Coordinates of C-alpha atoms in Angstrom, one line a residue:
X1 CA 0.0 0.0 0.0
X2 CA 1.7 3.1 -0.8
X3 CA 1.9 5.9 1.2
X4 CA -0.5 8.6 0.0
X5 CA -3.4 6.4 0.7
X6 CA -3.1 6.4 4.4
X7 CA -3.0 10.5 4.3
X8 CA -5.7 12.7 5.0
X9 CA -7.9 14.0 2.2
X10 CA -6.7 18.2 3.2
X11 CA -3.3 16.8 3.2
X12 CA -3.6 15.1 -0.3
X13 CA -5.3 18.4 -1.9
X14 CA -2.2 20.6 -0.3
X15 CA 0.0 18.5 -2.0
X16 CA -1.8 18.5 -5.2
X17 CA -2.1 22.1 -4.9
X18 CA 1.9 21.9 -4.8
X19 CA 2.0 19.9 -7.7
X20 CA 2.1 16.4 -7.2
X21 CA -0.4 14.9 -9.8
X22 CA -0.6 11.7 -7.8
X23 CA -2.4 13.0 -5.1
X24 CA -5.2 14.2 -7.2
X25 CA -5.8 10.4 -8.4
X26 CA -5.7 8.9 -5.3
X27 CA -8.3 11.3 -4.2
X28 CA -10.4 9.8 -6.9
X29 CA -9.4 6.2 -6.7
X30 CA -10.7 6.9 -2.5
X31 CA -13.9 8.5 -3.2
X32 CA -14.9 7.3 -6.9
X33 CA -17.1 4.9 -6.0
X34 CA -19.6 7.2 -3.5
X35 CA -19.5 9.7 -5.3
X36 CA -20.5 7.8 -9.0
X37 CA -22.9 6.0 -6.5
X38 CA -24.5 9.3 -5.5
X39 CA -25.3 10.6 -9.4
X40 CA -26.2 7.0 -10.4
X41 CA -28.9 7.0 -7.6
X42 CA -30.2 10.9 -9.6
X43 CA -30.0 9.7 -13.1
X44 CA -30.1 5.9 -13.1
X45 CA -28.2 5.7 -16.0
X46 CA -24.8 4.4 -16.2
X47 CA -23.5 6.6 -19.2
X48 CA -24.9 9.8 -18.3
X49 CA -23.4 9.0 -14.7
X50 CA -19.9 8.5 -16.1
X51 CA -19.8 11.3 -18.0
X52 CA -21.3 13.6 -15.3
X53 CA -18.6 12.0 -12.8
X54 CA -15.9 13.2 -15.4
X55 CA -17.1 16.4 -15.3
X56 CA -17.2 16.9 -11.8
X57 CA -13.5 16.2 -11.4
X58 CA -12.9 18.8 -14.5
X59 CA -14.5 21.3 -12.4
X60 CA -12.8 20.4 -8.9
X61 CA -9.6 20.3 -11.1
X62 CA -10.4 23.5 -12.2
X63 CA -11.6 25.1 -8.8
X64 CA -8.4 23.7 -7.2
X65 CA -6.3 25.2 -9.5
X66 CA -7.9 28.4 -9.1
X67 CA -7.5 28.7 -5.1
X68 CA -10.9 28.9 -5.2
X69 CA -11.3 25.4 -2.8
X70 CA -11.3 26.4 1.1
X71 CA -11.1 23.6 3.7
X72 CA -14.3 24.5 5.7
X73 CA -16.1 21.5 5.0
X74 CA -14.7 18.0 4.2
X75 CA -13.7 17.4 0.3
X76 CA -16.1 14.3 -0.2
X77 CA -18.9 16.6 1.0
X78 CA -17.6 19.5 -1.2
X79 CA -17.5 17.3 -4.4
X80 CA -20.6 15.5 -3.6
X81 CA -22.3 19.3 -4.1
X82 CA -20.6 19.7 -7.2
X83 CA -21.8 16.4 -8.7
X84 CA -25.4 17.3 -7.5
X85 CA -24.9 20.9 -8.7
X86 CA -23.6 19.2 -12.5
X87 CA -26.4 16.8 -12.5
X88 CA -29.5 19.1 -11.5
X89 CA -27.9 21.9 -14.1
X90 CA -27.8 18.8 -16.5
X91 CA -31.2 17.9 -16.4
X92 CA -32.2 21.7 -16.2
X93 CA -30.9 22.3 -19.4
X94 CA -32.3 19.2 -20.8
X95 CA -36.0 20.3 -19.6
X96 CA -35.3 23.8 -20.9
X97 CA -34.9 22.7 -24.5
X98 CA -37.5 19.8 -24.6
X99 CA -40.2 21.4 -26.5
X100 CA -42.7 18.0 -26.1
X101 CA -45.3 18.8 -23.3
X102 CA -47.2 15.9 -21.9
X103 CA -50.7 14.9 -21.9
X104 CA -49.9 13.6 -18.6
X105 CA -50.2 16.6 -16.7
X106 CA -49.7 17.3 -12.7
X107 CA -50.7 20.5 -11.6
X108 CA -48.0 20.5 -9.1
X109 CA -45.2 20.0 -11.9
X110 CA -46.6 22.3 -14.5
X111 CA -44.8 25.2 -13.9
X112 CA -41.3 22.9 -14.6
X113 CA -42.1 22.8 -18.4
X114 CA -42.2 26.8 -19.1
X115 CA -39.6 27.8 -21.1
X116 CA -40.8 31.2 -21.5
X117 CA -39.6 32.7 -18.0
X118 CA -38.1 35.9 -17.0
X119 CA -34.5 36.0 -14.8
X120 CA -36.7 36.0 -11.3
X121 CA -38.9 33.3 -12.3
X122 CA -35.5 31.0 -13.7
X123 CA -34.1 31.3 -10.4
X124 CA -37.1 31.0 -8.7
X125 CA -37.8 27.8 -11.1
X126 CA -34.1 26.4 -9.6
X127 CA -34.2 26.6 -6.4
X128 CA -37.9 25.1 -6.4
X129 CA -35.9 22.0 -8.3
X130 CA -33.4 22.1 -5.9
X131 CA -35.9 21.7 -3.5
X132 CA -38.1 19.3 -4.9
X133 CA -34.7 17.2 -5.6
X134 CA -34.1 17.2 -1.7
X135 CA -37.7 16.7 -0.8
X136 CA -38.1 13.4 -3.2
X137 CA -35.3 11.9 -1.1
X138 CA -38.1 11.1 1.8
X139 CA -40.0 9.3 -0.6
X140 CA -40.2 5.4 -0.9
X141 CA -37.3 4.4 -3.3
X142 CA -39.7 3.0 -5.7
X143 CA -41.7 6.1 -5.6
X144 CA -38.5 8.1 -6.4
X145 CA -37.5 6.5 -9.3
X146 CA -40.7 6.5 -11.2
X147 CA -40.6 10.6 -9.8
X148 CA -37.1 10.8 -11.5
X149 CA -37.7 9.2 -14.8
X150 CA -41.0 11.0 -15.4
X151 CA -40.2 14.4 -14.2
X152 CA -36.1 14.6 -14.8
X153 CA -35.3 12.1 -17.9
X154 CA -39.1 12.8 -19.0
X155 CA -39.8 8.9 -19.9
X156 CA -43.0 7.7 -20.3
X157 CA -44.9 5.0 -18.3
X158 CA -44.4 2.7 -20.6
X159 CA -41.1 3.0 -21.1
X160 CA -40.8 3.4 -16.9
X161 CA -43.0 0.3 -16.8
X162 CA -40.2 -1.4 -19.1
X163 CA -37.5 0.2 -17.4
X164 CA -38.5 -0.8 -13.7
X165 CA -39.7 -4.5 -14.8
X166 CA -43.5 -3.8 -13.7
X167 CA -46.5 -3.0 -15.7
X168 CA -47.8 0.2 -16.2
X169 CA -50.6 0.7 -14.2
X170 CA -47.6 -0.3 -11.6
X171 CA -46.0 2.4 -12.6
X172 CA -48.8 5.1 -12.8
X173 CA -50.1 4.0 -9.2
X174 CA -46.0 4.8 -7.4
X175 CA -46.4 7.8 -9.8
X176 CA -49.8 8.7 -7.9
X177 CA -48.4 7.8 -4.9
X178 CA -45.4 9.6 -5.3
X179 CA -47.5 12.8 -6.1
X180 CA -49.4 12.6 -3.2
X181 CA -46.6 11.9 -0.3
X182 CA -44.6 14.6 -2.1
X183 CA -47.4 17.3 -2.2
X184 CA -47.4 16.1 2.2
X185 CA -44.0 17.0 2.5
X186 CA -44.2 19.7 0.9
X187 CA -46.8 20.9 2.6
X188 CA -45.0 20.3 5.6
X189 CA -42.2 22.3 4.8
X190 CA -44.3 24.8 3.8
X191 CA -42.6 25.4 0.0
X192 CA -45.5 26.4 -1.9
X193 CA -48.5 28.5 -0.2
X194 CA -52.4 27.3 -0.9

């Protein structure tokens, strides 16, 4: 076992920071796995979760090498955020430029396909995702990932049905189910008014 691995992950970055190119890849090898873990669970899709893992080391790379990293928090913490970040901004941007509106409406998610918003409404728009992407965490885990492939990678029940290995009416129920725990919590933290 060599050396670096039995360092702290402050001490690795400094070093880094200095120049040693190692360190930066054993930072990786030590946390690759909960951190691909943590956008797989967001996207369930193994592509789309390699490529957004690349691209949250580009940008720590990049952050590190422009002093912009401070040690107040932990570094797996600090990258897990930038994942997140990546992969909500991903599937922003995705929603933003599908055109398709479903017949399938919920009143509660309308709002999420307007592409015609001014600069408050955008960020009001994120943060609302932000939230919901936080809130859907309570759920049941099959509600969630019926809630993430409708809503986020905008697949249909069918292909949800197909995807999950259920039928559809399956699927539309932990949709319905979904809907309704969600609009609970939500009520409960008080995020949108009646």
């Amino acid at each position: 076992m060599n050396k670096s691995s039995k360092q702290t992950d402050a001490y690795l970055v400094s070093l880094y920071l200095k120049g040693d190119e190692n360190c930066l890849a054993e930072l990786i090898k030590r946390h690759q796995e909960r951190i691909f873990t943590d956008i797989y669970s967001k996207t369930l899709d193994r592509d789309l979760s390699n490529d957004l893992f690349q691209d949250t080391f580009i940008k720590v790379i990049h952050t590190l090498k422009r002093g912009k990293y401070n040690e107040e928090g932990k570094f797996l913490p600090w990258v897990l955020r930038i994942a997140h970040n990546l992969t909500m901004d991903f599937y922003r941007d995705r929603k933003r430029k599908n055109t398709k509106h479903s017949t399938e409406n919920y009143d509660l998610f309308t709002f999420l396909a307007s592409s015609d918003l001014n600069v408050e409404d955008q960020m009001e728009l994120e943060q609302t995702l932000t939230d919901l992407t936080e809130f859907i965490e309570y759920l049941p885990k099959e509600q969630q990932e019926v809630l993430k492939m409708r809503i986020f990678m905008d697949m249909t029940f069918k292909e949800i049905a197909k995807q999950t290995d259920v039928s559809v009416n399956t699927s539309l129920g932990r949709m319905r189910y979904a809907l309704i725990n969600l609009r609970k919590i939500l009520k409960q933290k008080e995020v949108f008014e009646k």
